[in-house]
Every structure is written in C-alpha cells, then in structure tokens.
Coordinates of C-alpha atoms and ligand atoms in Angstrom, one line a residue:
X1 CA 4.9 -17.2 -18.4
X2 CA 3.3 -20.7 -18.4
X3 CA -0.3 -21.2 -19.6
X4 CA -1.3 -22.0 -16.0
X5 CA 0.3 -18.9 -14.6
X6 CA -1.3 -16.8 -17.3
X7 CA -4.7 -18.2 -16.4
X8 CA -4.1 -17.6 -12.7
X9 CA -3.0 -14.1 -13.5
X10 CA -6.1 -13.4 -15.6
X11 CA -8.3 -14.4 -12.7
X12 CA -6.4 -12.2 -10.3
X13 CA -6.4 -9.2 -12.6
X14 CA -10.0 -9.3 -13.8
X15 CA -12.2 -10.8 -11.1
X16 CA -11.6 -7.9 -8.7
X17 CA -12.5 -5.4 -11.5
X18 CA -15.8 -7.2 -12.0
X19 CA -16.5 -7.2 -8.3
X20 CA -15.7 -3.5 -8.2
X21 CA -18.0 -2.7 -11.1
X22 CA -20.8 -4.4 -9.2
X23 CA -19.9 -2.4 -6.1
X24 CA -20.1 0.8 -8.1
X25 CA -23.5 -0.2 -9.5
X26 CA -24.8 -0.7 -5.9
X27 CA -23.3 2.4 -4.4
X28 CA -21.8 5.2 -6.4
X29 CA -19.7 6.3 -3.5
X30 CA -18.0 3.0 -2.9
X31 CA -14.2 3.3 -2.8
X32 CA -12.3 1.8 -5.7
X33 CA -8.9 0.1 -5.6
X34 CA -6.7 -0.6 -2.6
X35 CA -8.1 0.3 0.8
X36 CA -5.7 -1.0 3.4
X37 CA -1.9 -1.4 3.8
X38 CA -0.6 -3.3 6.9
X39 CA 3.1 -3.1 7.9
X40 CA 4.1 -6.5 9.3
X41 CA 7.1 -7.2 11.5
X42 CA 9.0 -9.8 9.5
X43 CA 12.3 -9.9 11.5
X44 CA 15.2 -8.0 12.7
X45 CA 18.9 -7.9 11.5
X46 CA 21.9 -6.7 13.6
X47 CA 24.9 -5.9 11.4
X48 CA 28.4 -5.5 13.0
X49 CA 29.6 -3.2 10.2
X50 CA 27.4 -0.6 8.4
X51 CA 30.0 -0.4 5.6
X52 CA 28.7 -3.7 4.3
X53 CA 26.0 -1.4 2.7
X54 CA 27.9 1.9 2.6
X55 CA 31.4 1.2 1.2
X56 CA 34.1 3.2 3.1
X57 CA 31.6 5.0 5.3
X58 CA 30.9 4.1 8.9
X59 CA 33.4 1.3 8.8
X60 CA 33.1 -1.0 11.9
X61 CA 30.0 0.9 13.1
X62 CA 27.1 -1.5 14.0
X63 CA 23.6 -1.0 12.7
X64 CA 20.1 -2.3 13.4
X65 CA 17.9 -3.1 10.5
X66 CA 14.2 -3.7 10.4
X67 CA 12.7 -6.4 8.1
X68 CA 9.1 -5.7 7.1
X69 CA 6.5 -7.4 5.0
X70 CA 3.4 -5.6 3.8
X71 CA -0.1 -6.8 3.4
X72 CA -2.5 -5.0 1.0
X73 CA -6.3 -5.3 0.9
X74 CA -7.9 -4.5 -2.4
X75 CA -11.7 -5.0 -2.3
X76 CA -12.1 -8.7 -1.4
X77 CA -8.5 -9.6 -2.3
X78 CA -5.3 -9.7 -0.4
X79 CA -1.8 -9.2 -1.8
X80 CA 1.4 -9.8 0.2
X81 CA 4.6 -7.9 -0.5
X82 CA 7.7 -10.0 0.7
X83 CA 7.6 -12.7 3.3
X84 CA 10.6 -11.8 5.5
X85 CA 12.8 -14.1 7.5
X86 CA 11.6 -17.7 8.0
X87 CA 9.0 -18.0 10.7
X88 CA 11.0 -20.9 12.2
X89 CA 13.5 -18.4 13.4
X90 CA 10.9 -17.2 16.0
X91 CA 11.6 -20.5 17.9
X92 CA 15.1 -19.3 18.6
X93 CA 15.0 -16.4 21.0
X94 CA 18.7 -15.6 20.5
X95 CA 18.4 -15.7 16.8
X96 CA 20.9 -17.1 14.3
X97 CA 24.2 -15.6 13.3
X98 CA 25.1 -15.9 9.7
X99 CA 28.7 -17.2 9.7
X100 CA 29.7 -15.5 6.5
X101 CA 28.2 -12.1 6.9
X102 CA 28.3 -11.9 10.7
X103 CA 24.7 -10.7 10.6
X104 CA 22.5 -11.7 13.6
X105 CA 19.0 -12.6 12.4
X106 CA 16.1 -12.6 14.8
X107 CA 12.3 -12.8 14.7
X108 CA 10.0 -12.1 17.6
X109 CA 6.6 -12.6 15.9
X110 CA 5.8 -14.9 13.0
X111 CA 4.2 -13.8 9.8
X112 CA 1.6 -16.6 10.3
X113 CA 0.6 -15.2 13.7
X114 CA 0.2 -11.6 12.3
X115 CA -1.9 -12.8 9.4
X116 CA -4.1 -14.8 11.8
X117 CA -4.5 -11.7 14.0
X118 CA -5.8 -9.8 11.0
X119 CA -8.0 -12.8 10.1
X120 CA -6.3 -13.7 6.9
X121 CA -5.6 -17.4 6.0
X122 CA -2.7 -18.3 3.7
X123 CA -5.1 -19.3 0.9
X124 CA -7.0 -16.0 1.2
X125 CA -4.0 -14.3 -0.3
X126 CA -4.3 -14.0 -4.1
X127 CA -0.7 -13.0 -4.9
X128 CA 2.7 -12.5 -3.4
X129 CA 5.1 -9.9 -4.8
X130 CA 8.8 -10.7 -4.1
X131 CA 11.1 -7.7 -4.1
X132 CA 14.0 -10.1 -4.5
X133 CA 15.3 -13.5 -3.5
X134 CA 17.5 -12.9 -0.5
X135 CA 16.6 -15.0 2.5
X136 CA 15.3 -12.1 4.5
X137 CA 12.6 -11.6 1.9
X138 CA 11.6 -15.1 0.7
X139 CA 11.8 -16.9 4.1
X140 CA 8.1 -17.9 4.1
X141 CA 7.3 -18.3 0.4
X142 CA 6.6 -22.0 0.9
X143 CA 4.1 -21.3 3.7
X144 CA 1.9 -20.3 0.7
X145 CA 2.3 -23.2 -1.7
X146 CA -0.8 -22.4 -3.7
X147 CA -0.4 -18.6 -4.0
X148 CA 1.0 -17.1 -7.2
X149 CA 4.3 -15.4 -6.9
X150 CA 5.0 -12.2 -8.9
X151 CA 8.7 -12.2 -9.7
X152 CA 10.8 -10.7 -12.4
X153 CA 12.0 -13.4 -14.9
X154 CA 15.5 -12.1 -14.5
X155 CA 15.3 -12.9 -10.7
X156 CA 13.5 -16.2 -11.2
X157 CA 16.1 -17.5 -13.7
X158 CA 19.1 -16.3 -11.5
X159 CA 20.4 -19.5 -9.9
X160 CA 21.6 -19.7 -6.3
X161 CA 25.4 -19.7 -5.8
X162 CA 25.3 -23.5 -5.7
X163 CA 23.4 -23.6 -9.0
X164 CA 20.0 -24.6 -7.6
X165 CA 16.8 -22.7 -8.5
X166 CA 15.5 -20.0 -6.2
X167 CA 12.0 -21.3 -6.1
X168 CA 10.4 -24.7 -6.2
X169 CA 9.4 -25.3 -9.9
X170 CA 5.9 -26.4 -8.9
X171 CA 5.1 -23.1 -7.1
X172 CA 2.7 -21.1 -9.2
X173 CA 4.4 -18.0 -10.6
X174 CA 3.9 -15.1 -12.9
X175 CA 7.3 -14.1 -14.4
X176 CA 7.4 -10.4 -15.1
X177 CA 9.6 -8.5 -17.6
X178 CA 9.3 -4.9 -16.3
X179 CA 6.5 -3.1 -14.5
X180 CA 3.1 -4.7 -13.8
X181 CA -0.2 -3.3 -12.7
X182 CA -1.4 -6.0 -10.2
X183 CA -5.1 -5.2 -10.2
X184 CA -5.4 -3.5 -13.5
X185 CA -6.6 -0.2 -11.9
X186 CA -3.2 1.4 -11.1
X187 CA -3.6 1.2 -7.4
X188 CA -0.8 -1.4 -6.9
X189 CA 2.0 -1.4 -9.4
X190 CA 5.2 -3.4 -9.4
X191 CA 8.1 -1.3 -10.5
X192 CA 11.2 -2.9 -12.0
X193 CA 14.2 -1.6 -10.0
X194 CA 17.2 -4.0 -10.8
X195 CA 20.6 -3.6 -9.4
X196 CA 20.7 -5.0 -5.8
X197 CA 19.9 -8.3 -7.6
X198 CA 19.2 -9.0 -11.3
X199 CA 15.4 -8.8 -11.0
X200 CA 14.9 -6.6 -7.9
X201 CA 11.5 -4.8 -7.9
X202 CA 9.7 -2.2 -5.9
X203 CA 6.0 -1.6 -5.3
X204 CA 4.0 1.6 -5.8
X205 CA 0.8 1.6 -3.7
X206 CA -1.7 4.5 -4.2
X207 CA -3.7 4.6 -1.0
X208 CA -6.9 6.7 -0.8
X209 CA -6.0 8.7 2.4
X210 CA -2.3 8.2 3.0
X211 CA -1.5 8.9 -0.6
X212 CA 1.1 7.2 -2.8
X213 CA 3.8 5.0 -1.1
X214 CA 6.8 3.3 -2.7
X215 CA 7.9 0.1 -1.0
X216 CA 11.4 0.0 -2.2
X217 CA 12.6 -3.4 -1.0
X218 CA 16.4 -3.3 -1.0
X219 CA 16.8 -0.8 -3.7
X220 CA 18.3 1.1 -0.8
X221 CA 18.8 -0.2 2.8
X222 CA 18.5 3.0 4.9
X223 CA 17.9 6.7 4.6
X224 CA 21.5 7.8 4.8
X225 CA 22.4 5.6 1.8
X226 CA 19.4 7.1 0.0
X227 CA 20.3 10.6 0.7
X228 CA 23.9 10.0 -0.5
X229 CA 23.1 7.5 -3.3
X230 CA 25.4 4.9 -1.8
X231 CA 25.5 1.4 -3.4
X232 CA 26.4 -1.6 -1.2
X233 CA 29.4 -3.6 -2.4
X234 CA 27.3 -6.7 -2.3
X235 CA 25.0 -5.5 -5.0
X236 CA 24.7 -7.4 -8.3
X237 CA 25.2 -4.3 -10.5
X238 CA 26.2 -0.8 -9.3
X239 CA 25.1 1.2 -12.4
X240 CA 21.7 -0.5 -12.5
X241 CA 21.3 0.3 -8.8
X242 CA 21.9 4.0 -9.4
X243 CA 19.5 4.1 -12.4
X244 CA 16.9 2.4 -10.2
X245 CA 17.4 4.8 -7.4
X246 CA 16.9 7.7 -9.8
X247 CA 13.8 6.0 -11.2
X248 CA 12.3 5.7 -7.7
X249 CA 13.2 9.4 -7.1
X250 CA 11.4 10.4 -10.2
X251 CA 8.3 8.4 -9.2
X252 CA 8.3 10.0 -5.7
X253 CA 8.4 13.4 -7.3
X254 CA 5.7 12.7 -9.9
X255 CA 3.4 10.9 -7.4
X256 CA 4.3 13.0 -4.4
X257 CA 4.9 9.6 -2.8
X258 CA 6.5 8.6 0.4
X259 CA 9.5 6.3 0.3
X260 CA 9.2 3.4 2.7
X261 CA 12.6 1.8 3.1
X262 CA 12.1 -1.8 4.2
X263 CA 15.3 -2.0 6.4
X264 CA 15.4 1.5 7.8
X265 CA 14.8 0.8 11.5
X266 CA 14.1 4.3 12.7
X267 CA 11.5 4.8 9.9
X268 CA 10.0 1.4 10.6
X269 CA 9.8 2.1 14.4
X270 CA 7.7 5.2 13.6
X271 CA 5.2 3.3 11.5
X272 CA 2.0 1.7 12.6
X273 CA 2.3 -2.1 12.7
X274 CA -0.4 -4.7 12.1
X275 CA -3.1 -5.1 13.2
X276 CA -3.2 -1.3 12.7
X277 CA -3.1 -0.2 9.1
X278 CA -2.8 2.6 6.7
X279 CA -5.8 3.7 4.5
Ligands
ZN301 ZN1 16.9 -7.4 2.6

C-alpha cells in the first residue's frame, strides 16, 4: 500500500464512523452501517457452450449470463462493487462477439445512466471494490479516475497475458492481502476468495432488513455449478477455487446469508434493479 493510498483509506474508513457517532448522538434510533444495496444492470453475456464453465457437462448447450454491478449506500458514503462491461458497448445494439471465446457481449443501459438516475455522480463514490480483473468486471474503472480501488495485491500484480499491468499506475488503489472491513463496522466486508483469478474476492454485505448477502463475483458463475461444485477450465487455480467455494458456504451458514451469483441470469432476473433497492 502506498502512503497516499493508506491516507485515502484512513479517510474512507474513519470519517463515516465519526459521522455515525454524531448521528447516534442526535438520535439514538438512527440506523448504523449500510442502509441500501442497488443491483445495477452492467451487461449481458451469451455463451454458445455452457461447458466453458462446467467441464464435460452441458457441452454445446448455450447459456445466457447476467452481468451485475452493485452500489451500496453507507450513511453519506457510496461504495461500488464491480463496474461491468464497458459503457461504450451500449452504443452497439448488436453487441460485440469475442473472437476467441465466442461470447456475445451486450449492454442495454450504461452504468453512468443508472448512477445518474439514482443521483450519484462518479466523484460521490468513495471506493470501488473489484471482484477480479476480467473485462466484464473492470470495463468502467477509468470512468472513476479519482476513486480508490480495493483490489487484492495478488490480482493487482498479476500482469495481463501481454505483460501489461491491469490498472493504470496513477489510479488510486488500496492493495489488500486478505479480508478487509470497508467501513470498519462489519457492515461491508471484502472476503478473499482466490481461484478464478489469483486475487479474486467476494463481498459480504450485512443489510438491516434483507439480512446478510454474499456477492460472490465469479467464485461461481451460476447455481448449477454452485450446487455441484464445478470449476471452470479457464480458472487460474482449481484447488483454490474449491477452497474458496467452501469458505463462502461456511460464511453463508454462519451468517444465514443469501448467495447472490453475479452471472446467474435467472436469479438476477428475479432481483429488484436500480433505481429500486434492497434495505
Ligand atoms: Zn465475470
């Protein structure tokens, strides 16, 4: 962690606590911690062959995947989890087909437009957590050039296939080595879940009414794979993936938490989308 990043991090972690303390002083019934979670539509992926994610199973069967981002309100602060496919994709109604994977990537609504609808400007956001650095999760990171990224060091230091860095070196970042309590009150906790990539991470959000939710990034891609503990062939490390899935299962049991699988389209279709929100 650089000195600048640490300072930024301190501000983020401690100012909200002070604000909350003041709120408690004014009103003993004021709610603490996180109070809203928005699910944002951050793209859509059509895969020609499910077995890309489930080796040997459903070979040649197409699959539709959702691609969500999540916006969290904590007192006066906003925290964004993942940024989805690049907003520029929305200008191409037919989407873009990835020549290597055959995946068709589309976006019908930009992240920028959804934030605007909620009334949040890019610089209002105090931090962005990145589950991992695949393009369907980091597509809009540079729309927030001043916002601190929360990324595992193992992910940050992992070069692209062509040797280039995954983030612009000037982008403010807090490099994590393990779990991290974002606001210092346990309401939003980054959970280290490596395997899909070297520094993949998930997010535990403890909502006052909905209860605890785990946003699992790409620790698993859809429910059938979760139920059967299947590991995609493209994953960085199979054993680490299985350990991380078990870790998530343990957290779900302990917290009585819901598992929100980013790319599970049927689950996503059933969820409220911004500007509606979960409390
Ligand atoms: Zn993904």
